[in-house]
XYZ file of C-alpha atoms in Angstrom:
762
model
C 37.490 -44.678 14.349
C 33.890 -43.781 15.013
C 31.342 -46.533 15.112
C 28.345 -46.084 12.854
C 24.765 -47.195 13.206
C 22.983 -47.602 9.896
C 20.364 -44.933 9.893
C 19.084 -41.823 8.169
C 17.776 -38.618 9.607
C 16.795 -35.097 8.780
C 14.869 -32.320 10.408
C 12.012 -30.091 9.456
C 13.094 -26.756 10.844
C 10.376 -24.512 12.157
C 12.901 -21.727 12.746
C 16.480 -21.218 11.609
C 18.137 -18.999 14.211
C 20.866 -16.413 13.890
C 22.612 -17.063 17.163
C 25.940 -15.757 15.904
C 24.704 -12.305 14.929
C 22.517 -10.381 12.552
C 23.085 -8.862 9.137
C 21.594 -5.440 8.566
C 20.147 -6.287 5.184
C 17.372 -3.775 5.303
C 16.125 -1.587 8.128
C 12.395 -1.077 8.365
C 12.610 2.676 7.929
C 11.665 5.161 10.614
C 9.429 2.808 12.573
C 11.503 0.757 15.039
C 9.083 -2.144 15.388
C 8.112 -2.668 11.758
C 8.854 -6.016 10.184
C 10.055 -6.577 6.625
C 9.353 -9.993 5.100
C 10.326 -11.512 1.756
C 7.261 -13.214 0.303
C 8.621 -16.436 -1.145
C 6.461 -19.224 0.239
C 3.399 -18.524 -1.897
C 5.255 -16.608 -4.640
C 8.251 -18.818 -5.366
C 10.044 -18.388 -8.709
C 7.565 -15.906 -10.164
C 8.442 -13.728 -13.149
C 4.927 -12.296 -13.241
C 2.731 -11.438 -10.255
C -0.824 -10.101 -10.551
C -1.944 -7.813 -7.763
C -5.087 -5.979 -6.802
C -5.341 -2.798 -4.763
C -8.124 -2.498 -2.213
C -8.378 1.125 -1.175
C -5.580 3.439 -2.277
C -1.822 3.030 -2.531
C 0.813 5.420 -3.822
C 4.251 4.987 -5.276
C 7.047 5.599 -2.780
C 8.711 8.894 -3.586
C 5.900 9.942 -5.916
C 2.682 10.577 -4.017
C 1.063 11.873 -7.206
C 0.942 8.330 -8.628
C -2.042 6.751 -6.917
C -3.222 3.162 -7.401
C -6.838 2.744 -6.316
C -9.187 -0.266 -6.349
C -7.663 -1.585 -9.542
C -5.901 -4.717 -10.774
C -2.302 -4.599 -11.968
C 0.487 -6.923 -12.959
C 4.244 -6.735 -12.438
C 6.710 -8.504 -14.706
C 10.464 -8.914 -14.532
C 12.408 -8.131 -17.695
C 16.114 -8.511 -17.009
C 16.942 -5.929 -14.350
C 13.736 -4.004 -15.030
C 10.377 -4.396 -13.291
C 7.448 -3.470 -15.516
C 4.034 -2.386 -14.237
C 0.964 -3.237 -16.317
C -2.659 -2.154 -16.092
C -5.265 -3.877 -18.282
C -2.479 -5.451 -20.318
C -0.815 -2.110 -21.045
C 2.607 -1.244 -19.659
C 2.311 1.970 -17.662
C 5.721 2.183 -15.958
C 9.178 0.623 -15.735
C 11.577 0.584 -12.778
C 15.214 -0.395 -12.419
C 15.663 -3.315 -9.991
C 12.837 -2.406 -7.600
C 9.881 -0.201 -6.814
C 7.684 0.286 -3.780
C 4.045 1.112 -3.155
C 2.627 2.266 0.180
C -0.904 2.649 1.508
C -1.905 6.304 1.640
C -2.942 5.535 5.198
C -1.999 2.358 6.994
C -5.022 0.373 8.112
C -7.488 -2.317 7.197
C -9.182 -0.102 4.608
C -6.059 -0.175 2.399
C -4.465 -3.495 1.499
C -3.083 -5.364 -1.494
C -3.772 -8.824 -2.897
C -0.698 -10.496 -4.387
C -1.722 -13.416 -6.560
C -4.994 -13.402 -4.612
C -3.502 -13.355 -1.092
C -4.096 -10.190 1.007
C -1.321 -8.207 2.685
C -1.398 -5.060 4.807
C 1.283 -2.395 4.632
C 3.920 -1.576 2.045
C 5.105 -3.792 -0.787
C 8.546 -3.398 -2.359
C 9.023 -5.446 -5.525
C 12.624 -6.652 -5.917
C 14.505 -9.021 -8.217
C 16.489 -12.038 -7.000
C 18.118 -14.491 -9.392
C 15.841 -13.344 -12.189
C 12.614 -13.738 -10.205
C 10.297 -11.247 -8.531
C 10.489 -11.183 -4.745
C 8.003 -8.857 -3.016
C 8.990 -7.518 0.411
C 6.101 -6.749 2.773
C 6.673 -4.154 5.524
C 4.122 -3.727 8.308
C 3.830 -3.228 12.085
C 4.916 -6.066 14.336
C 1.530 -6.881 15.875
C -0.268 -7.152 12.530
C 2.596 -9.276 11.213
C 2.169 -11.652 14.161
C -1.522 -12.076 13.401
C -0.427 -13.487 10.053
C 2.196 -15.701 11.721
C 0.287 -17.423 14.512
C -2.337 -19.309 12.465
C 0.452 -20.418 10.101
C 2.618 -21.757 12.940
C 0.024 -23.199 15.317
C -3.588 -24.365 15.176
C -6.048 -21.576 16.125
C -8.192 -24.175 17.900
C -5.497 -24.932 20.486
C -5.679 -23.828 24.123
C -5.464 -20.039 24.516
C -2.475 -20.205 26.869
C -0.440 -22.105 24.263
C -1.447 -19.535 21.633
C -0.307 -16.701 23.897
C 3.007 -18.473 24.533
C 3.463 -18.766 20.769
C 2.677 -15.063 20.325
C 5.338 -13.984 22.822
C 7.949 -16.352 21.380
C 7.225 -15.286 17.798
C 7.274 -11.599 18.753
C 10.605 -11.972 20.548
C 12.085 -13.898 17.636
C 11.004 -11.233 15.148
C 12.027 -8.242 17.264
C 15.547 -9.637 17.618
C 15.715 -9.615 13.806
C 13.949 -6.284 13.331
C 16.768 -4.804 11.235
C 16.922 -7.728 8.834
C 14.571 -8.858 6.100
C 12.998 -12.121 7.213
C 11.228 -14.640 4.983
C 7.670 -15.940 5.120
C 8.767 -19.581 5.212
C 10.386 -21.792 7.854
C 13.683 -20.017 7.246
C 12.247 -17.397 9.619
C 8.601 -17.864 10.625
C 5.673 -18.926 8.514
C 3.649 -15.843 7.595
C 0.504 -15.859 5.472
C -0.341 -12.166 5.315
C -3.659 -10.525 6.123
C -5.590 -13.774 6.453
C -6.755 -12.695 9.896
C -9.387 -10.353 8.434
C -11.636 -13.389 8.957
C -12.202 -12.712 12.651
C -14.426 -15.736 13.077
C -11.837 -18.209 11.838
C -8.872 -16.507 13.484
C -10.492 -15.010 16.583
C -8.308 -17.040 18.947
C -4.962 -16.233 17.356
C -5.954 -12.561 17.063
C -6.845 -12.562 20.752
C -3.543 -14.203 21.670
C -1.604 -11.450 19.902
C -3.772 -8.677 21.334
C -3.705 -9.866 24.945
C 0.099 -10.169 24.906
C 0.608 -7.033 22.809
C 4.219 -5.872 22.973
C 5.373 -8.611 25.375
C 8.826 -10.084 24.741
C 11.360 -12.211 26.613
C 14.749 -10.982 27.783
C 17.760 -12.516 29.489
C 20.031 -10.157 31.407
C 18.168 -7.223 29.820
C 18.734 -8.395 26.222
C 16.215 -9.959 23.871
C 16.545 -13.712 23.745
C 16.632 -15.800 20.588
C 13.211 -17.384 21.089
C 13.547 -20.300 18.687
C 10.874 -22.979 18.744
C 9.884 -26.133 16.913
C 6.842 -28.297 16.477
C 7.742 -31.270 18.676
C 10.950 -32.203 20.493
C 10.418 -35.930 20.880
C 10.305 -35.690 24.655
C 13.745 -34.118 25.069
C 14.659 -30.466 24.522
C 17.810 -29.888 22.476
C 20.385 -27.238 23.389
C 21.224 -24.493 20.924
C 24.840 -25.696 20.719
C 23.646 -29.223 20.075
C 21.548 -28.095 17.115
C 23.983 -25.484 15.793
C 27.506 -26.454 16.942
C 29.188 -23.261 15.757
C 27.656 -20.999 18.399
C 28.094 -20.521 22.131
C 25.830 -22.272 24.587
C 23.059 -19.966 25.796
C 21.915 -20.336 29.396
C 18.236 -20.195 28.478
C 18.452 -22.815 25.696
C 19.866 -25.843 27.498
C 18.930 -29.471 26.881
C 16.579 -31.247 29.271
C 13.783 -33.803 29.407
C 10.297 -32.601 28.439
C 7.475 -34.641 29.935
C 4.839 -32.361 28.414
C 5.839 -33.079 24.815
C 3.901 -36.006 23.297
C 7.082 -37.305 21.597
C 5.587 -38.031 18.193
C 7.063 -40.945 16.278
C 7.896 -40.653 12.603
C 9.150 -43.057 9.983
C 9.930 -43.564 6.317
C 11.245 -46.221 3.971
C 13.265 -46.320 0.770
C 14.881 -49.033 -1.328
C 18.628 -49.439 -1.506
C 18.572 -50.302 -5.223
C 16.490 -48.014 -7.423
C 17.586 -49.109 -10.906
C 19.092 -52.497 -11.783
C 21.763 -51.329 -14.213
C 22.781 -54.914 -15.028
C 19.564 -55.277 -17.009
C 20.336 -52.186 -19.155
C 22.571 -51.639 -22.159
C 24.727 -48.828 -20.815
C 26.274 -48.240 -24.233
C 22.885 -47.173 -25.626
C 21.129 -45.181 -22.869
C 18.990 -43.361 -25.427
C 17.080 -46.594 -26.034
C 15.829 -47.032 -22.474
C 16.225 -43.676 -20.666
C 12.688 -42.392 -21.211
C 11.003 -45.655 -20.230
C 13.107 -46.454 -17.192
C 12.457 -44.908 -13.807
C 13.473 -45.474 -10.213
C 11.726 -48.170 -8.186
C 10.744 -45.540 -5.653
C 8.568 -43.832 -8.248
C 6.993 -47.018 -9.594
C 5.822 -48.453 -6.283
C 6.891 -45.976 -3.621
C 7.230 -46.919 0.006
C 6.402 -44.397 2.757
C 7.699 -40.997 1.533
C 10.135 -42.708 -0.848
C 9.229 -40.582 -3.871
C 9.781 -37.429 -1.816
C 13.194 -38.663 -0.706
C 14.285 -39.338 -4.293
C 13.187 -35.901 -5.468
C 14.899 -34.262 -2.501
C 18.150 -36.086 -3.210
C 18.068 -35.117 -6.880
C 17.539 -31.476 -6.012
C 20.364 -31.648 -3.488
C 22.733 -33.093 -6.084
C 21.895 -30.255 -8.462
C 22.298 -27.644 -5.739
C 25.771 -28.928 -4.895
C 26.894 -29.498 -8.491
C 26.289 -26.336 -10.515
C 26.985 -28.098 -13.823
C 24.006 -30.381 -13.193
C 21.499 -27.585 -12.535
C 19.447 -28.335 -15.670
C 20.389 -31.994 -16.080
C 18.120 -35.042 -15.860
C 19.261 -37.378 -13.085
C 18.340 -40.981 -12.367
C 19.284 -42.399 -8.990
C 20.649 -45.924 -9.280
C 21.287 -46.762 -5.625
C 21.386 -45.374 -2.079
C 24.148 -46.954 -0.030
C 26.031 -46.640 3.257
C 23.279 -44.572 4.852
C 24.319 -44.169 8.480
C 24.823 -41.810 11.382
C 27.462 -41.748 14.087
C 26.771 -43.005 17.575
C 27.861 -39.675 19.044
C 25.063 -37.624 20.582
C 24.262 -33.997 21.264
C 23.160 -32.886 24.752
C 19.597 -33.301 23.502
C 20.148 -36.948 22.423
C 20.374 -36.141 18.713
C 22.992 -37.571 16.332
C 25.905 -35.390 15.275
C 27.183 -36.725 11.906
C 26.127 -38.918 9.031
C 27.201 -40.895 5.962
C 25.451 -41.620 2.698
C 26.369 -42.476 -0.876
C 24.247 -41.722 -3.944
C 24.941 -43.486 -7.250
C 23.326 -41.848 -10.277
C 23.269 -41.387 -14.070
C 23.205 -38.011 -15.860
C 21.564 -36.827 -19.068
C 22.584 -33.309 -20.073
C 20.190 -30.483 -20.881
C 21.053 -30.772 -24.592
C 20.006 -34.435 -24.652
C 23.493 -35.907 -24.587
C 24.600 -38.386 -21.946
C 27.585 -38.282 -19.637
C 29.607 -41.255 -20.864
C 32.954 -42.811 -19.904
C 35.410 -45.201 -21.475
C 35.873 -48.475 -19.586
C 37.556 -51.773 -20.286
C 35.275 -54.805 -20.616
C 36.795 -58.221 -21.308
C 39.981 -56.564 -22.499
C 38.182 -54.174 -24.850
C 37.577 -50.441 -24.444
C 33.884 -49.597 -24.350
C 32.123 -46.215 -24.090
C 29.139 -46.474 -21.790
C 26.941 -44.404 -19.485
C 28.963 -43.177 -16.522
C 27.876 -44.165 -13.033
C 28.466 -41.166 -10.779
C 28.995 -41.735 -7.076
C 28.599 -38.961 -4.514
C 29.994 -40.214 -1.243
C 29.396 -38.166 1.900
C 31.307 -39.263 4.993
C 31.103 -37.806 8.485
C 29.157 -34.790 7.296
C 27.239 -32.688 9.847
C 23.847 -34.180 10.430
C 22.227 -30.942 9.229
C 23.877 -31.456 5.834
C 22.450 -34.931 5.675
C 19.023 -33.654 6.654
C 19.049 -31.093 3.863
C 19.890 -33.795 1.347
C 17.051 -36.123 2.289
C 14.480 -33.370 2.774
C 13.389 -31.096 5.584
C 9.778 -32.240 5.644
C 10.375 -35.971 5.374
C 13.174 -36.646 7.852
C 11.466 -34.775 10.628
C 14.272 -34.534 13.184
C 17.786 -35.594 14.187
C 16.178 -37.674 16.933
C 16.377 -41.058 15.173
C 15.645 -44.148 17.246
C 16.242 -47.052 14.829
C 17.056 -47.852 11.253
C 17.107 -51.276 9.678
C 18.266 -52.428 6.265
C 16.333 -55.587 5.504
C 15.636 -57.208 2.148
C 17.083 -54.180 0.364
C 14.838 -51.654 2.165
C 15.906 -48.978 4.649
C 13.367 -48.524 7.454
C 13.973 -45.343 9.471
C 12.197 -44.406 12.699
C 12.567 -41.320 14.868
C 10.918 -38.884 17.268
C 9.910 -35.249 17.221
C 9.517 -32.718 14.454
C 11.954 -29.856 14.169
C 15.246 -28.921 15.752
C 13.857 -29.340 19.265
C 15.476 -26.185 20.671
C 13.463 -23.845 22.872
C 9.705 -24.156 23.013
C 7.930 -27.222 21.715
C 4.618 -26.147 20.232
C 3.010 -29.463 21.107
C 4.669 -29.360 24.515
C 3.191 -25.902 25.097
C -0.192 -27.300 24.142
C 0.259 -30.116 26.650
C 1.248 -27.706 29.419
C -1.726 -25.453 28.696
C -4.099 -28.402 28.822
C -2.680 -29.260 32.249
C -3.541 -25.783 33.530
C -0.234 -23.971 33.015
C -0.325 -20.286 32.058
C 1.545 -18.919 29.068
C 4.098 -17.341 31.410
C 4.705 -20.699 33.089
C 5.048 -22.344 29.679
C 7.642 -19.835 28.538
C 9.507 -20.024 31.855
C 9.863 -23.788 31.368
C 11.163 -23.610 27.810
C 13.320 -20.479 28.226
C 14.693 -20.806 31.768
C 15.774 -17.693 33.615
C 14.186 -15.234 31.198
C 12.100 -12.197 32.098
C 9.075 -10.519 30.571
C 9.213 -6.955 29.304
C 7.254 -4.860 26.819
C 8.934 -3.376 23.777
C 6.604 -0.371 23.827
C 8.838 0.954 26.613
C 12.234 0.070 25.179
C 11.728 0.300 21.416
C 8.941 2.648 20.354
C 8.834 5.404 22.956
C 10.691 8.483 21.827
C 10.725 11.680 23.879
C 11.949 14.633 21.830
C 12.789 17.228 24.428
C 15.376 19.542 25.897
C 15.784 21.658 29.003
C 13.521 24.291 27.422
C 11.525 24.886 24.218
C 14.606 26.116 22.357
C 16.609 23.014 23.186
C 13.559 20.918 22.356
C 13.504 22.408 18.853
C 17.198 21.500 18.533
C 16.538 17.945 19.758
C 13.799 17.528 17.149
C 16.072 18.868 14.402
C 18.919 16.551 15.384
C 16.573 13.576 15.446
C 14.972 14.324 12.093
C 17.802 15.791 10.003
C 21.380 14.562 9.790
C 22.138 17.469 7.462
C 20.154 20.448 6.217
C 20.806 23.455 3.986
C 17.780 25.548 4.931
C 16.238 26.528 8.253
C 12.962 28.145 9.291
C 13.162 30.266 12.450
C 10.199 31.153 14.662
C 9.688 33.120 17.840
C 9.761 30.945 20.932
C 7.562 32.888 23.326
C 4.555 33.324 21.026
C 3.534 30.559 18.610
C 1.502 32.613 16.136
C 4.033 33.354 13.405
C 5.739 29.976 13.690
C 2.451 28.069 13.394
C 2.256 28.662 9.646
C 5.945 27.932 9.080
C 5.718 24.146 8.998
C 4.542 24.114 5.365
C 7.442 26.341 4.314
C 9.909 24.219 6.289
C 8.684 21.040 4.614
C 9.010 22.674 1.180
C 12.712 23.290 1.808
C 13.359 20.085 3.779
C 14.233 22.299 6.710
C 13.836 21.978 10.463
C 11.864 24.616 12.325
C 13.884 26.131 15.173
C 12.743 28.439 17.963
C 14.732 31.432 19.185
C 14.155 34.451 21.420
C 13.244 37.867 20.046
C 16.603 39.403 20.960
C 18.777 36.348 21.406
C 19.775 33.128 19.691
C 19.961 30.411 22.368
C 23.325 28.668 22.644
C 21.936 25.260 21.648
C 20.564 26.750 18.411
C 23.888 28.453 17.680
C 25.770 25.198 18.131
C 23.430 23.347 15.805
C 23.603 26.023 13.100
C 27.392 26.117 13.283
C 27.577 22.405 12.455
C 25.688 22.823 9.170
C 26.426 24.466 5.831
C 23.292 26.567 5.507
C 22.138 28.221 2.309
C 19.098 30.134 3.535
C 17.400 30.944 6.821
C 13.738 31.992 6.756
C 12.738 34.213 9.686
C 9.011 34.256 10.445
C 7.483 37.544 11.582
C 8.503 41.169 11.891
C 10.841 42.970 14.291
C 8.474 42.504 17.200
C 8.859 38.757 16.736
C 12.567 38.555 15.815
C 14.600 41.739 16.157
C 16.839 43.131 13.428
C 19.839 42.577 15.674
C 18.999 38.900 15.971
C 18.521 38.646 12.207
C 21.967 40.200 11.731
C 23.458 37.591 14.026
C 21.706 34.826 12.066
C 23.497 36.035 8.941
C 26.715 34.589 10.386
C 25.334 31.103 9.900
C 23.897 31.241 6.371
C 24.556 32.552 2.893
C 21.191 34.265 2.930
C 18.616 35.298 5.536
C 15.067 36.077 4.403
C 12.485 37.642 6.678
C 8.903 36.613 5.902
C 6.528 39.113 7.486
C 3.326 41.056 7.210
C 1.789 43.915 9.119
C 0.186 41.423 11.505
C -0.151 37.683 12.050
C -2.857 37.386 9.375
C -0.748 39.148 6.781
C 2.336 37.166 7.786
C 0.440 33.950 7.099
C -0.286 35.303 3.599
C 3.391 36.106 3.029
C 4.360 32.605 4.086
C 1.754 31.209 1.676
C 3.301 33.207 -1.164
C 6.674 31.573 -0.437
C 5.141 28.130 -0.737
C 4.125 28.581 -4.351
C 1.196 27.873 -6.630
C -1.776 26.117 -5.088
C -5.545 25.943 -5.458
C -6.195 24.948 -1.866
C -5.705 26.593 1.523
C -6.413 25.831 5.160
C -8.052 28.465 7.358
C -7.574 28.408 11.136
C -7.978 30.746 14.071
C -5.224 33.317 14.470
C -5.493 33.400 18.249
C -2.251 32.731 20.117
C -3.913 30.107 22.300
C -5.450 28.130 19.428
C -3.575 24.922 18.528
C -5.711 24.135 15.466
C -2.924 25.197 13.105
C -0.580 22.827 14.924
C -3.005 19.911 14.611
C -3.344 20.373 10.848
C 0.328 21.257 10.284
C 1.489 17.733 9.430
C -1.155 17.272 6.721
C -0.679 20.808 5.421
C 3.099 20.509 5.242
C 2.999 17.066 3.666
C 0.655 18.237 0.914
C 2.052 21.778 0.662
C -1.257 23.441 1.489
C -0.758 26.948 2.986
C -2.224 27.723 6.404
C -3.916 31.136 6.626
C -5.071 32.814 9.823
C -8.385 34.523 10.345
C -10.210 36.325 13.091
C -13.273 34.556 14.377
C -15.711 37.039 12.824
C -13.941 38.365 9.736
C -11.339 37.634 7.081
C -8.476 40.068 6.743
C -8.196 42.091 3.538
C -4.930 40.418 2.563
C -6.313 36.920 3.118
C -9.271 37.701 0.860
C -6.939 39.183 -1.736
C -4.742 36.073 -1.661
C -7.747 33.816 -2.224
C -8.894 35.899 -5.183
C -5.490 36.428 -6.794
C -4.597 32.734 -6.628
C -8.011 31.444 -7.742
C -8.295 29.293 -4.637
C -11.023 26.729 -5.215
C -10.860 24.615 -2.051
C -10.803 25.806 1.550
C -10.683 23.638 4.656
C -11.640 25.304 7.922
C -10.040 23.772 11.001
C -11.895 24.294 14.261
C -15.423 24.924 15.453
C -17.712 27.885 14.910
C -16.328 29.705 17.928
C -12.894 29.651 16.305
C -14.060 30.436 12.752
C -17.612 31.747 12.610
C -20.410 30.741 10.274
C -20.220 34.246 8.762
C -16.587 33.709 7.806
C -17.478 30.288 6.439
C -20.200 31.798 4.238
C -17.840 34.492 2.994
C -15.278 31.843 2.105
C -17.912 30.033 0.046
C -18.404 33.147 -2.046
C -14.648 33.438 -2.557
C -13.692 29.799 -3.124
C -16.846 27.752 -3.579
C -15.706 24.440 -2.121
C -15.506 24.882 1.651
C -15.540 22.192 4.333
C -15.011 22.299 8.080
C -13.106 19.761 10.172
C -13.688 20.125 13.887
C -14.431 18.400 17.156
C -16.019 19.256 20.457
C -12.711 20.703 21.673
C -9.109 21.077 20.520
C -8.363 17.438 21.366
C -11.338 16.111 19.458
C -10.433 18.411 16.564
C -6.956 16.876 16.353
C -8.584 13.432 16.162
C -11.072 14.640 13.545
C -8.091 15.718 11.435
C -6.479 12.273 11.759
C -9.704 10.614 10.649
C -10.341 13.047 7.799
C -6.956 13.040 6.096
C -4.514 10.408 4.859
C -2.012 10.474 7.708
C -0.187 7.248 8.487
C -0.735 6.141 12.114
C 2.328 3.868 12.206
C 4.018 6.910 13.752
C 2.039 8.923 16.303
C 3.174 12.336 17.552
C 1.703 13.613 20.808
C 1.751 17.275 21.843
C 0.362 19.160 24.800
C -2.805 20.981 23.832
C -2.819 23.697 26.487
C 0.681 25.094 25.932
C 1.836 23.767 22.629
C 4.772 25.880 21.557
C 7.252 23.081 22.366
C 5.519 20.958 19.758
C 5.715 23.398 16.831
C 9.070 22.143 15.475
C 7.763 18.581 15.659
C 5.051 19.280 13.104
C 7.612 19.283 10.284
C 9.096 16.012 11.506
C 5.605 14.514 11.650
C 5.032 15.648 8.066
C 8.263 13.963 6.986
C 6.905 10.738 8.449
C 3.422 11.367 6.996
C 2.226 11.028 10.573
C -0.589 12.631 12.572
C -0.011 15.051 15.427
C -2.424 14.408 18.288
C -3.135 16.800 21.131
C -3.380 15.628 24.708
C -3.611 17.258 28.107
C -0.534 17.356 30.285
C -1.987 15.284 33.118
C -4.929 13.560 31.481
C -5.665 11.654 28.302
C -8.754 13.218 26.663
C -11.704 10.950 25.917
C -11.523 11.618 22.170
C -7.901 10.449 22.093
C -8.718 7.360 24.166
C -11.512 6.445 21.787
C -9.274 6.868 18.743
C -6.517 4.689 20.193
C -9.023 2.007 21.201
C -10.847 1.874 17.889
C -8.181 2.626 15.295
C -4.793 1.451 16.593
C -4.751 -2.340 16.376
C -0.943 -2.497 16.418
C 1.876 -0.827 18.343
C 2.950 2.365 16.559
C 6.134 4.325 17.084
C 5.317 6.958 19.703
C 6.903 10.415 19.678
C 6.335 12.797 22.589
C 7.031 16.432 21.716
C 8.515 17.954 24.829
C 9.493 16.527 28.189
C 7.389 15.381 31.110
C 6.686 19.024 31.864
C 4.677 19.053 28.627
C 3.189 15.547 28.799
C 3.401 13.940 32.218
C 4.696 10.465 32.940
C 1.190 9.378 33.958
C -0.302 10.589 30.679
C 2.400 8.807 28.704
C 1.629 5.637 30.606
C -2.078 6.126 29.889
C -1.310 6.421 26.165
C 0.711 3.208 26.271
C -1.981 1.414 28.234
C -4.625 2.351 25.660
C -2.411 1.116 22.827
C -1.697 -2.140 24.641
C -5.375 -2.912 25.273
């Protein structure tokens, strides 16, 4: 039989790990390092949540519904979420709905019940309450975590250690939905806009951007707690069900200040001998536990925690009124974990119950030979339960750890003393602070708490995506396979001259189709194999016989129910014919029709996303068919892409007479123009597509994929990162986006890719 020491303990968990595996509750979409977080800490048990839009958001799946600089309210009504504006219901949604910033960044954010959040918000229902889910890039998420987990005034090296641990912890759970409380990591949203108050924690995230810890090339479970009491716990000691991890072993920690904690509570809370148990209605409302009348240290908290725990474990008592009569047999075993924590515990709670309807739970007993109906004394006896179960009962924030040193029962009062705060596994936040103050670097701190681990950067392993093949035709296939599991329509362009295919991205987006490249007189084998795997309704062929021969079109007919050639007498007329296929619009984009101009590629993502036709022009004159299209379709808005050498002032003036509203978006060169487009239009930088600006035909098929992700397409040189691109990455990208390279290292060199990553990681 196990010997017991009379004592009580619990633990305030900073992190609850998932050492046994992960559940794919919700993936964060197309961005591999985006975090999704349930917002429960500040929004617990809410049936109504007011929110305010700063900037512009749009409803997911319905970009026409914009929410701009206005206050709203969401309410739950059964399984329906209702959206209100100025007290008037404007929409209803079954189970959930999502709103996204038109462009991710600090200019667009949302205040939920007054608290700011960046990124997307998905309103869901759980157990009859609203639960918003916030999705945003990892680095911006961490800036909302650090000041909630650690004091911003602490030594910078301890802050950086916390940033790496928190990043590693979150990245390991990237395909789950975490919470904003200690069940995952504390997260307070976009509080870090106050750069003065949170300058240090922001710097800690930025200077370690992307850094994570691995063990044998796999992400570690970087759990941490506030204070370990001077001795690190092993993961198996804290969570016995799992396997012991080499980097989470128990050992002494001389850097941890080993904080002491204590609390007291009375053994007897209500003297039932002084009460008439046959008439509880006479005294119930005027009788309360001793711990509420004159509470000892944390005693009132303990009583409330125990009552809640009783209700949680006894469903029938969920809405009952409970009075605790006595706490007895509070003890823990004298068996220890590797980290000197206790393993099991005992406790007994005696209590009375009043039902929700006002009745009392009574029982028939025999008193002096007579049967009497009186208030029933319930007794919940817990013997040899896991110490974590005991901790939950007495309260996470009051019994601070399993590291209990003494407990005495004297004069009817339990006096509990212990060390540490949290589970004690992995890094101690106060220990990290102590190491930093003794001159240790953040890498030395992490090496001490996670022995044998290595540093890596997730920008290399998680967010770099090279969409390429052996040649441009195979590259178009690789892009299609990445972006479309299945498709019923295809747009085909000529692979040796980009002109006709440049305008095809808008048409491809309209039909949810990939854009594939083929030869004039031949369908490459990789394209054939891809087409043969799909059930294709229609293939659109861009350009005349000089672009794609009739023989090749005939061969394409083997793969689809219908093949439609979209052509004009020349590239300018072909762009008009493509525009006609797109449908009714009052807006067009005008770009240079030269084969070596990538301006149409740079604007393709925005144009395709918004279904705005791209029309070609000569530098000095508009073609007859382009002018006719503008007139016949009553085009009222024209955007010129490129400088005056690409589209002259004379053409611009003529467009003003035809359409009225004309604007030009351009930069000093093709690279600066691509950046000007990103800054001008609502393209989401959480995905960034990079294409070679000198020879860009490999990138054409990627423009449709970029449009599907609402992402910009940025031009770079093969062997050099242009200054305009550097400046954009430095000034606008304060997180780590998903990076997509269109083409292999023959299109964008390894050195240029590294330069892009280095700019992002600054």
